[in-house]
Short mmCIF file of C-alpha atoms in Angstrom, two decimals:
data_model
loop_
_atom_site.label_atom_id
_atom_site.label_comp_id
_atom_site.label_asym_id
_atom_site.label_seq_id
_atom_site.Cartn_x
_atom_site.Cartn_y
_atom_site.Cartn_z
CA MET A 1 -6.84 75.64 247.24
CA GLU A 2 -5.59 72.03 247.39
CA ASP A 3 -6.30 71.37 243.67
CA LEU A 4 -4.23 74.47 242.77
CA VAL A 5 -1.17 73.24 244.86
CA GLN A 6 -1.24 69.74 243.01
CA PHE A 7 -1.50 71.77 239.67
CA ALA A 8 1.18 74.16 240.27
CA GLN A 9 4.23 72.00 239.76
CA LYS A 10 2.87 70.61 236.61
CA VAL A 11 2.34 73.95 235.24
CA ILE A 12 5.89 74.99 236.35
CA SER A 13 7.35 71.81 234.59
CA SER A 14 5.33 72.57 231.25
CA ILE A 15 5.86 76.32 231.12
CA SER A 16 9.65 76.22 232.08
CA GLN A 17 10.34 74.04 228.92
CA ILE A 18 9.18 76.97 226.58
CA LEU A 19 9.85 80.02 228.57
CA PRO A 20 13.46 81.41 228.90
CA PHE A 21 12.77 82.86 232.40
CA PRO A 22 12.10 81.48 235.86
CA ILE A 23 8.47 81.56 236.88
CA SER A 24 6.49 81.05 240.11
CA LEU A 25 2.88 80.43 241.10
CA SER A 26 1.32 81.81 244.35
CA ASP A 27 -1.88 81.00 245.95
CA LYS A 28 -4.66 83.35 247.13
CA ASP A 29 -2.85 83.92 250.38
CA GLY A 30 0.38 84.87 248.64
CA VAL A 31 2.35 81.62 249.37
CA ILE A 32 4.48 80.42 246.55
CA ILE A 33 3.25 76.85 245.67
CA GLY A 34 5.23 76.21 242.55
CA SER A 35 8.47 77.60 241.22
CA THR A 36 11.41 76.86 238.99
CA ILE A 37 13.57 77.99 242.02
CA PRO A 38 12.51 75.12 244.37
CA GLU A 39 13.82 76.73 247.56
CA ARG A 40 11.21 79.45 247.15
CA ILE A 41 8.31 77.04 247.45
CA GLY A 42 6.32 77.47 250.65
CA THR A 43 7.53 80.89 251.34
CA VAL A 44 5.38 84.04 251.56
CA HIS A 45 5.55 86.34 248.35
CA PRO A 46 4.51 89.97 249.46
CA PRO A 47 4.11 91.20 245.94
CA SER A 48 1.35 88.50 245.29
CA LYS A 49 -0.78 90.10 247.90
CA GLU A 50 -0.51 93.54 246.15
CA VAL A 51 -1.44 91.96 242.83
CA LEU A 52 -4.40 90.18 244.48
CA LYS A 53 -5.51 93.36 246.08
CA LYS A 54 -5.30 95.38 242.88
CA ASN A 55 -6.25 92.59 240.69
CA THR A 56 -4.05 93.73 237.88
CA TYR A 57 -0.47 93.51 236.45
CA VAL A 58 2.29 94.74 238.78
CA VAL A 59 5.82 95.45 237.58
CA PHE A 60 8.77 95.03 239.97
CA ASP A 61 12.00 96.66 238.99
CA GLU A 62 15.36 96.71 240.69
CA ASN A 63 14.39 100.05 242.29
CA LYS A 64 11.06 98.86 243.51
CA ILE A 65 12.35 95.60 245.25
CA LYS A 66 15.45 96.82 246.76
CA ASN A 67 13.75 97.09 250.29
CA MET A 68 11.53 94.05 249.77
CA GLU A 69 12.23 90.43 251.10
CA ASN A 70 11.89 87.41 248.94
CA VAL A 71 11.13 89.46 245.81
CA LEU A 72 12.80 89.16 242.44
CA PRO A 73 12.71 91.66 239.49
CA GLY A 74 9.98 90.79 236.98
CA ILE A 75 6.11 91.05 236.53
CA ALA A 76 3.40 89.48 238.52
CA VAL A 77 -0.12 89.02 236.99
CA PRO A 78 -3.42 87.63 238.57
CA LEU A 79 -4.69 84.34 237.48
CA THR A 80 -8.45 84.15 237.18
CA PHE A 81 -10.96 81.19 236.76
CA ASP A 82 -14.75 81.51 236.69
CA ASN A 83 -14.51 85.30 237.33
CA LYS A 84 -12.45 84.57 240.54
CA THR A 85 -8.86 85.27 241.26
CA ILE A 86 -7.32 82.08 242.37
CA GLY A 87 -3.68 82.96 242.42
CA VAL A 88 -0.65 84.94 240.91
CA LEU A 89 1.75 84.17 238.25
CA GLY A 90 5.18 85.66 238.61
CA ILE A 91 7.73 85.89 235.68
CA ILE A 92 11.27 86.69 236.87
CA GLY A 93 13.63 88.82 234.74
CA PRO A 94 14.15 92.30 233.52
CA PRO A 95 10.57 93.83 233.29
CA ASN A 96 11.06 94.97 229.82
CA GLU A 97 11.97 91.66 228.62
CA VAL A 98 9.41 89.57 230.43
CA LYS A 99 6.48 91.80 229.93
CA PRO A 100 5.80 90.65 226.42
CA TYR A 101 5.36 87.05 227.64
CA ALA A 102 3.06 87.87 230.52
CA GLN A 103 -0.30 87.88 228.71
CA LEU A 104 0.43 84.71 226.76
CA ILE A 105 1.67 82.71 229.80
CA LYS A 106 -1.20 83.95 231.83
CA LYS A 107 -3.59 82.73 229.30
CA SER A 108 -1.72 79.39 228.96
CA VAL A 109 -1.82 78.73 232.69
CA GLU A 110 -5.55 79.73 232.91
CA LEU A 111 -6.47 77.48 230.18
CA MET A 112 -4.30 74.60 231.67
CA TRP A 113 -6.19 75.17 235.04
CA GLN A 114 -9.64 75.26 233.33
CA GLU A 115 -8.79 71.99 231.46
CA THR A 116 -7.72 70.32 234.81
CA ILE A 117 -10.92 71.43 236.57
CA TYR A 118 -13.01 70.19 233.56
CA LYS A 119 -11.32 66.85 233.77
CA GLN A 120 -11.75 66.58 237.39
CA SER A 121 -15.48 67.52 237.01
CA GLU A 122 -15.90 64.89 234.25
CA ASN A 123 -14.18 62.20 236.21
CA LEU A 124 -16.31 62.97 239.34
CA ARG A 125 -19.52 62.75 237.22
CA MET A 126 -18.28 59.51 235.58
CA GLN A 127 -17.60 58.01 239.11
CA THR A 128 -21.10 59.16 240.28
CA TYR A 129 -22.54 57.58 237.15
CA GLU A 130 -20.58 54.31 237.52
CA THR A 131 -21.52 54.13 241.34
CA PHE A 132 -25.25 54.60 240.58
CA VAL A 133 -25.22 51.83 237.88
CA GLN A 134 -23.59 49.55 240.26
CA TYR A 135 -26.13 50.43 242.86
CA ILE A 136 -29.09 49.44 240.72
CA LEU A 137 -27.62 46.28 239.54
CA PHE A 138 -26.24 45.05 242.84
CA GLU A 139 -28.89 46.26 245.23
CA GLU A 140 -31.72 43.59 245.63
CA THR A 141 -34.38 46.34 245.94
CA PRO A 142 -33.10 49.66 244.73
CA ASP A 143 -34.73 52.82 246.30
CA PRO A 144 -37.09 54.43 243.96
CA VAL A 145 -36.22 57.90 245.46
CA LYS A 146 -32.55 57.49 244.58
CA ILE A 147 -33.28 56.34 241.18
CA LYS A 148 -35.59 59.25 240.58
CA GLU A 149 -32.80 61.61 241.71
CA PHE A 150 -30.25 59.94 239.53
CA CYS A 151 -32.53 60.08 236.41
CA HIS A 152 -33.21 63.69 237.15
CA THR A 153 -29.38 64.48 237.47
CA PHE A 154 -28.47 62.64 234.21
CA GLN A 155 -31.75 63.29 232.43
CA ILE A 156 -32.66 59.75 231.98
CA GLN A 157 -36.15 58.12 231.98
CA ASP A 158 -36.92 55.78 234.76
CA TYR A 159 -40.11 54.21 233.53
CA LYS A 160 -38.72 52.70 230.38
CA LYS A 161 -38.31 49.23 229.34
CA ARG A 162 -34.63 48.09 229.23
CA PHE A 163 -32.39 45.12 228.98
CA CYS A 164 -28.88 44.50 230.03
CA ILE A 165 -25.88 43.73 227.78
CA LEU A 166 -22.85 42.66 229.49
CA ILE A 167 -19.30 42.85 227.91
CA ASP A 168 -16.38 40.99 229.44
CA ILE A 169 -13.16 42.23 228.14
CA GLY A 170 -10.80 39.63 229.63
CA ASN A 171 -7.47 39.97 231.43
CA THR A 172 -7.91 42.45 234.34
CA GLY A 173 -4.26 43.16 234.89
CA LEU A 174 -3.60 44.14 231.28
CA ILE A 175 -6.78 46.22 230.96
CA GLU A 176 -5.98 48.15 234.34
CA GLU A 177 -2.42 48.82 232.98
CA ARG A 178 -3.62 50.15 229.52
CA MET A 179 -6.35 52.34 231.24
CA ARG A 180 -3.52 53.97 233.44
CA ARG A 181 -1.17 54.46 230.42
CA GLU A 182 -3.71 55.28 227.64
CA ASN A 183 -6.77 56.49 229.38
CA ILE A 184 -9.00 54.28 226.92
CA LYS A 185 -11.87 53.98 229.38
CA ARG A 186 -14.07 56.61 227.82
CA GLN A 187 -13.10 55.41 224.25
CA LEU A 188 -14.38 51.78 225.11
CA LEU A 189 -17.70 53.11 226.40
CA GLU A 190 -18.15 55.19 223.29
CA HIS A 191 -17.41 52.27 220.95
CA THR A 192 -19.85 50.20 222.99
CA CYS A 193 -22.73 52.71 222.56
CA LYS A 194 -21.96 53.17 218.92
CA ALA A 195 -21.90 49.41 218.15
CA PHE A 196 -25.29 48.94 219.74
CA GLU A 197 -26.78 52.07 218.21
CA CYS A 198 -27.80 53.68 221.56
CA ASP A 199 -29.73 56.88 222.14
CA THR A 200 -29.37 59.31 225.11
CA ASP A 201 -31.51 57.21 227.36
CA ALA A 202 -28.93 54.27 227.34
CA LEU A 203 -26.71 53.70 230.48
CA CYS A 204 -23.26 52.55 229.75
CA ALA A 205 -20.55 52.20 232.41
CA PHE A 206 -17.82 50.06 233.86
CA LEU A 207 -18.87 47.52 236.47
CA TYR A 208 -15.44 46.37 237.09
CA THR A 209 -12.13 46.97 235.12
CA GLU A 210 -12.96 43.97 233.04
CA LYS A 211 -16.70 44.40 232.56
CA ILE A 212 -18.74 46.98 230.76
CA VAL A 213 -22.53 47.07 231.25
CA LEU A 214 -25.22 48.63 228.81
CA LEU A 215 -28.63 49.16 229.92
CA LYS A 216 -30.34 49.76 226.71
CA PRO A 217 -33.91 51.23 226.42
CA LEU A 218 -36.72 49.64 224.48
CA SER A 219 -39.85 51.36 222.88
CA ASN A 220 -42.01 48.28 223.56
CA GLU A 221 -41.89 44.57 223.95
CA LYS A 222 -41.83 43.72 220.32
CA ASP A 223 -38.82 46.01 220.02
CA PHE A 224 -36.93 43.57 222.19
CA LEU A 225 -37.01 40.74 219.69
CA HIS A 226 -35.88 42.98 216.97
CA GLU A 227 -33.06 44.02 219.36
CA LEU A 228 -32.06 40.43 219.83
CA LYS A 229 -32.04 39.68 216.17
CA GLN A 230 -29.56 42.59 215.86
CA PHE A 231 -27.68 41.85 218.99
CA GLU A 232 -25.25 39.09 217.42
CA ILE A 233 -24.37 41.25 214.48
CA GLN A 234 -23.75 44.35 216.68
CA ALA A 235 -21.80 42.33 219.22
CA LYS A 236 -19.54 41.06 216.43
CA LYS A 237 -19.00 44.54 215.34
CA LEU A 238 -17.91 45.59 218.87
CA ILE A 239 -15.57 42.64 219.21
CA ASN A 240 -13.96 43.57 215.85
CA THR A 241 -13.54 47.19 217.01
CA PHE A 242 -12.02 46.15 220.40
CA GLU A 243 -9.67 43.87 218.65
CA THR A 244 -8.27 46.77 216.67
CA LEU A 245 -7.41 48.20 220.22
CA ASN A 246 -5.58 44.91 221.07
CA ILE A 247 -8.44 43.83 223.36
CA SER A 248 -9.18 40.16 222.72
CA ASP A 249 -10.85 37.40 224.66
CA ILE A 250 -14.14 39.30 224.60
CA ARG A 251 -17.52 37.84 225.59
CA ILE A 252 -20.83 39.45 225.31
CA SER A 253 -24.21 38.38 226.70
CA ALA A 254 -27.74 39.75 226.90
CA GLY A 255 -30.56 39.34 229.51
CA ASN A 256 -34.30 39.62 229.06
CA TRP A 257 -36.02 43.06 229.27
CA ARG A 258 -37.54 44.62 232.36
CA SER A 259 -40.23 47.21 232.61
CA ARG A 260 -38.20 49.91 234.52
CA LEU A 261 -34.70 50.96 235.75
CA GLY A 262 -35.39 49.63 239.16
CA GLU A 263 -36.08 46.02 238.04
CA VAL A 264 -33.18 45.87 235.47
CA ASN A 265 -30.83 44.22 237.92
CA HIS A 266 -32.77 40.90 237.09
CA SER A 267 -31.71 41.33 233.45
CA TYR A 268 -28.11 41.92 234.60
CA ARG A 269 -28.29 38.59 236.60
CA GLU A 270 -29.58 36.83 233.48
CA ALA A 271 -26.71 38.21 231.34
CA GLU A 272 -24.19 37.40 234.04
CA LYS A 273 -25.59 33.76 234.27
CA ILE A 274 -25.66 33.07 230.44
CA LEU A 275 -22.11 34.60 230.12
CA SER A 276 -20.80 32.22 232.81
CA PHE A 277 -22.53 29.34 230.98
CA GLY A 278 -21.06 30.40 227.78
CA LYS A 279 -17.60 30.50 229.25
CA ILE A 280 -17.90 27.10 230.64
CA SER A 281 -19.35 25.61 227.48
CA LYS A 282 -16.72 27.33 225.42
CA ILE A 283 -19.21 28.54 222.67
CA LYS A 284 -16.94 29.76 219.95
CA SER A 285 -18.56 33.04 219.03
CA GLY A 286 -18.22 34.45 222.60
CA ILE A 287 -21.71 35.93 221.96
CA TYR A 288 -24.67 34.69 224.29
CA SER A 289 -28.29 35.50 224.38
CA TYR A 290 -31.66 33.72 225.12
CA TYR A 291 -32.45 34.23 221.34
CA ASN A 292 -29.45 32.10 220.42
CA TRP A 293 -30.33 28.38 220.45
CA GLU A 294 -26.64 27.22 221.02
CA SER A 295 -26.56 29.34 224.25
CA LEU A 296 -29.83 27.92 225.32
CA LEU A 297 -28.88 24.33 224.64
CA SER A 298 -25.67 24.88 226.68
CA MET A 299 -27.80 26.20 229.57
CA LEU A 300 -30.51 23.53 229.58
CA PRO A 301 -28.74 21.01 231.69
CA HIS A 302 -28.24 23.58 234.56
CA TYR A 303 -31.94 24.14 234.64
CA LEU A 304 -32.64 20.70 235.60
CA HIS A 305 -33.98 19.97 238.95
CA ASP A 306 -31.29 18.87 241.39
CA GLN A 307 -33.26 15.77 242.57
CA PHE A 308 -33.94 14.79 238.92
CA GLN A 309 -30.18 15.05 238.18
CA ASP A 310 -29.40 12.82 241.16
CA ASP A 311 -32.01 10.24 240.16
CA VAL A 312 -30.60 10.02 236.65
CA SER A 313 -27.07 9.92 237.97
CA ILE A 314 -27.91 6.82 240.08
CA ARG A 315 -29.53 5.23 236.95
CA LEU A 316 -26.53 6.02 234.73
CA LYS A 317 -23.86 5.16 237.38
CA PRO A 318 -22.50 2.08 235.44
CA LEU A 319 -21.75 4.48 232.56
CA MET A 320 -20.32 7.26 234.63
CA GLU A 321 -18.00 5.08 236.63
CA ASN A 322 -16.66 3.32 233.59
CA THR A 323 -13.05 4.16 232.91
CA SER A 324 -14.05 4.93 229.16
CA PHE A 325 -16.58 7.48 230.27
CA PRO A 326 -14.91 10.72 229.10
CA GLU A 327 -14.46 9.02 225.67
CA LEU A 328 -17.92 7.58 225.50
CA ALA A 329 -19.42 10.90 226.65
CA ARG A 330 -17.59 13.01 223.95
CA THR A 331 -18.66 10.47 221.41
CA PHE A 332 -22.25 10.53 222.26
CA VAL A 333 -22.46 14.41 222.57
CA GLU A 334 -20.78 14.73 219.08
CA TYR A 335 -23.33 11.97 217.86
CA CYS A 336 -26.29 14.09 219.01
CA HIS A 337 -24.65 17.32 217.59
CA SER A 338 -24.57 15.58 214.22
CA ASN A 339 -28.19 15.08 214.36
CA MET A 340 -27.74 11.24 215.28
CA ASN A 341 -26.12 10.69 211.92
CA ILE A 342 -23.46 8.06 212.48
CA SER A 343 -21.39 8.84 209.40
CA LYS A 344 -21.42 12.57 209.99
CA ALA A 345 -20.39 12.19 213.63
CA ALA A 346 -17.68 9.64 212.84
CA LYS A 347 -16.10 12.14 210.45
CA LYS A 348 -16.15 14.92 212.94
CA LEU A 349 -14.55 12.58 215.57
CA PHE A 350 -11.88 11.43 213.07
CA ILE A 351 -12.79 7.78 213.76
CA HIS A 352 -14.10 4.88 211.72
CA ARG A 353 -17.75 4.44 211.41
CA ASN A 354 -17.51 1.06 213.08
CA THR A 355 -15.67 2.48 215.91
CA LEU A 356 -18.57 4.85 216.54
CA ILE A 357 -21.12 2.13 216.44
CA TYR A 358 -18.98 0.04 218.84
CA ARG A 359 -18.90 2.92 221.31
CA LEU A 360 -22.80 3.56 220.95
CA GLN A 361 -23.36 -0.13 221.52
CA LYS A 362 -21.11 0.01 224.80
CA ILE A 363 -23.36 2.96 226.06
CA GLU A 364 -26.31 1.02 225.34
CA ALA A 365 -25.04 -2.03 227.22
CA LEU A 366 -24.12 0.16 230.34
CA THR A 367 -27.35 2.15 230.50
CA SER A 368 -30.12 -0.10 228.75
CA LEU A 369 -31.02 3.00 226.77
CA ASP A 370 -31.50 2.92 222.90
CA THR A 371 -29.17 5.52 221.34
CA LYS A 372 -31.40 5.35 218.14
CA SER A 373 -34.37 6.58 220.20
CA PHE A 374 -34.89 10.35 220.41
CA GLY A 375 -36.31 10.17 223.84
CA ASP A 376 -33.62 8.01 225.29
CA SER A 377 -30.99 10.12 223.71
CA VAL A 378 -32.43 13.44 225.22
CA ILE A 379 -32.23 11.91 228.62
CA LEU A 380 -28.72 10.83 228.23
CA TYR A 381 -27.60 13.89 226.51
CA LEU A 382 -28.93 16.07 229.35
CA ALA A 383 -27.26 13.85 231.96
CA ILE A 384 -23.87 13.80 230.31
CA ARG A 385 -23.89 17.58 229.63
CA SER A 386 -24.82 18.17 233.24
CA VAL A 387 -21.95 15.99 234.37
CA GLN A 388 -19.49 17.82 231.99
CA SER A 389 -20.62 21.14 233.11
CA LYS A 390 -20.04 20.31 236.81
CA GLN A 391 -16.66 18.97 235.98
CA LYS A 392 -15.58 22.29 234.03
CA SER A 393 -16.82 24.56 236.77
CA SER A 394 -15.18 22.62 239.69
#
């Protein structure tokens, strides 16, 4: 058994630290696959075959082994797992001295093997789970039959409303290294489910090393608005938890709800889109959703028709080609964010009120727009934000 071969030397290394006698492990064919005496590895151990046949302890004293090849005095015991004999443990030494250790070491090795198989089984289950989550999110039209099989395997309801929560946990290299060293992957998923108060129908998995996705179920459409109200509070809670694990630079977004699992890929794309916009716009909270007006405002310029943006850009060309455009743009955006209040905007910009007025007048001269007019200011604001966004993403 290949897994047993890989497991053998780990066992030998661990057990030899606490046992004062040499030991060996043989597979079900009687071949030594692990030993504290390295030169014995790979050789056939005849007593192991006898132990496997009898399926019980066999003692080998000096008298019994005198005509046997590759056999040392001691005791050999069968190793069982899931009611099957999978190999033989040999403890080398005077039989009367090693016998008291036999039962204890046998149980220790079997427990270690059981734990190894369990971990492998859990890892395989997690990989299958992650692969399927990736499939339903990345496939344009997921196969309903595959979805049904997956839901049956993991006891998850398909026909249930869900929305996607996307968590970006930052630096890929650092996260990968920590996952190898500390095995924190499962811990991060558990914290995510706990923060967002998930039930057993929620799907939570890693998409990539730096991204976690949560597909959270909903009872009904009204429940979604309640979830979004709680989303920012829960996201902050998760960010705080991750920071205690020395994971910072965290961003979290949420898409809109979809009626079933096979359609939740649309919610994922929305969450991915708003997260990208949030990064570009540098929204301080790092939490983005369609329920958040700041997020929507940052996204608005991106939803303008390309032709409209081109037409407005031509009209505003004198402003955009002016050498002072970056300063004028920053001034005007802050003026809008200050509810067109000159005193408030000047204070935020750390400039004199008259300096701000001068800059606004310069904008009016270059654009023929009235910065005191709400309608004119909306057009100019969207145009400037669109330009700024393109500059940041390029």
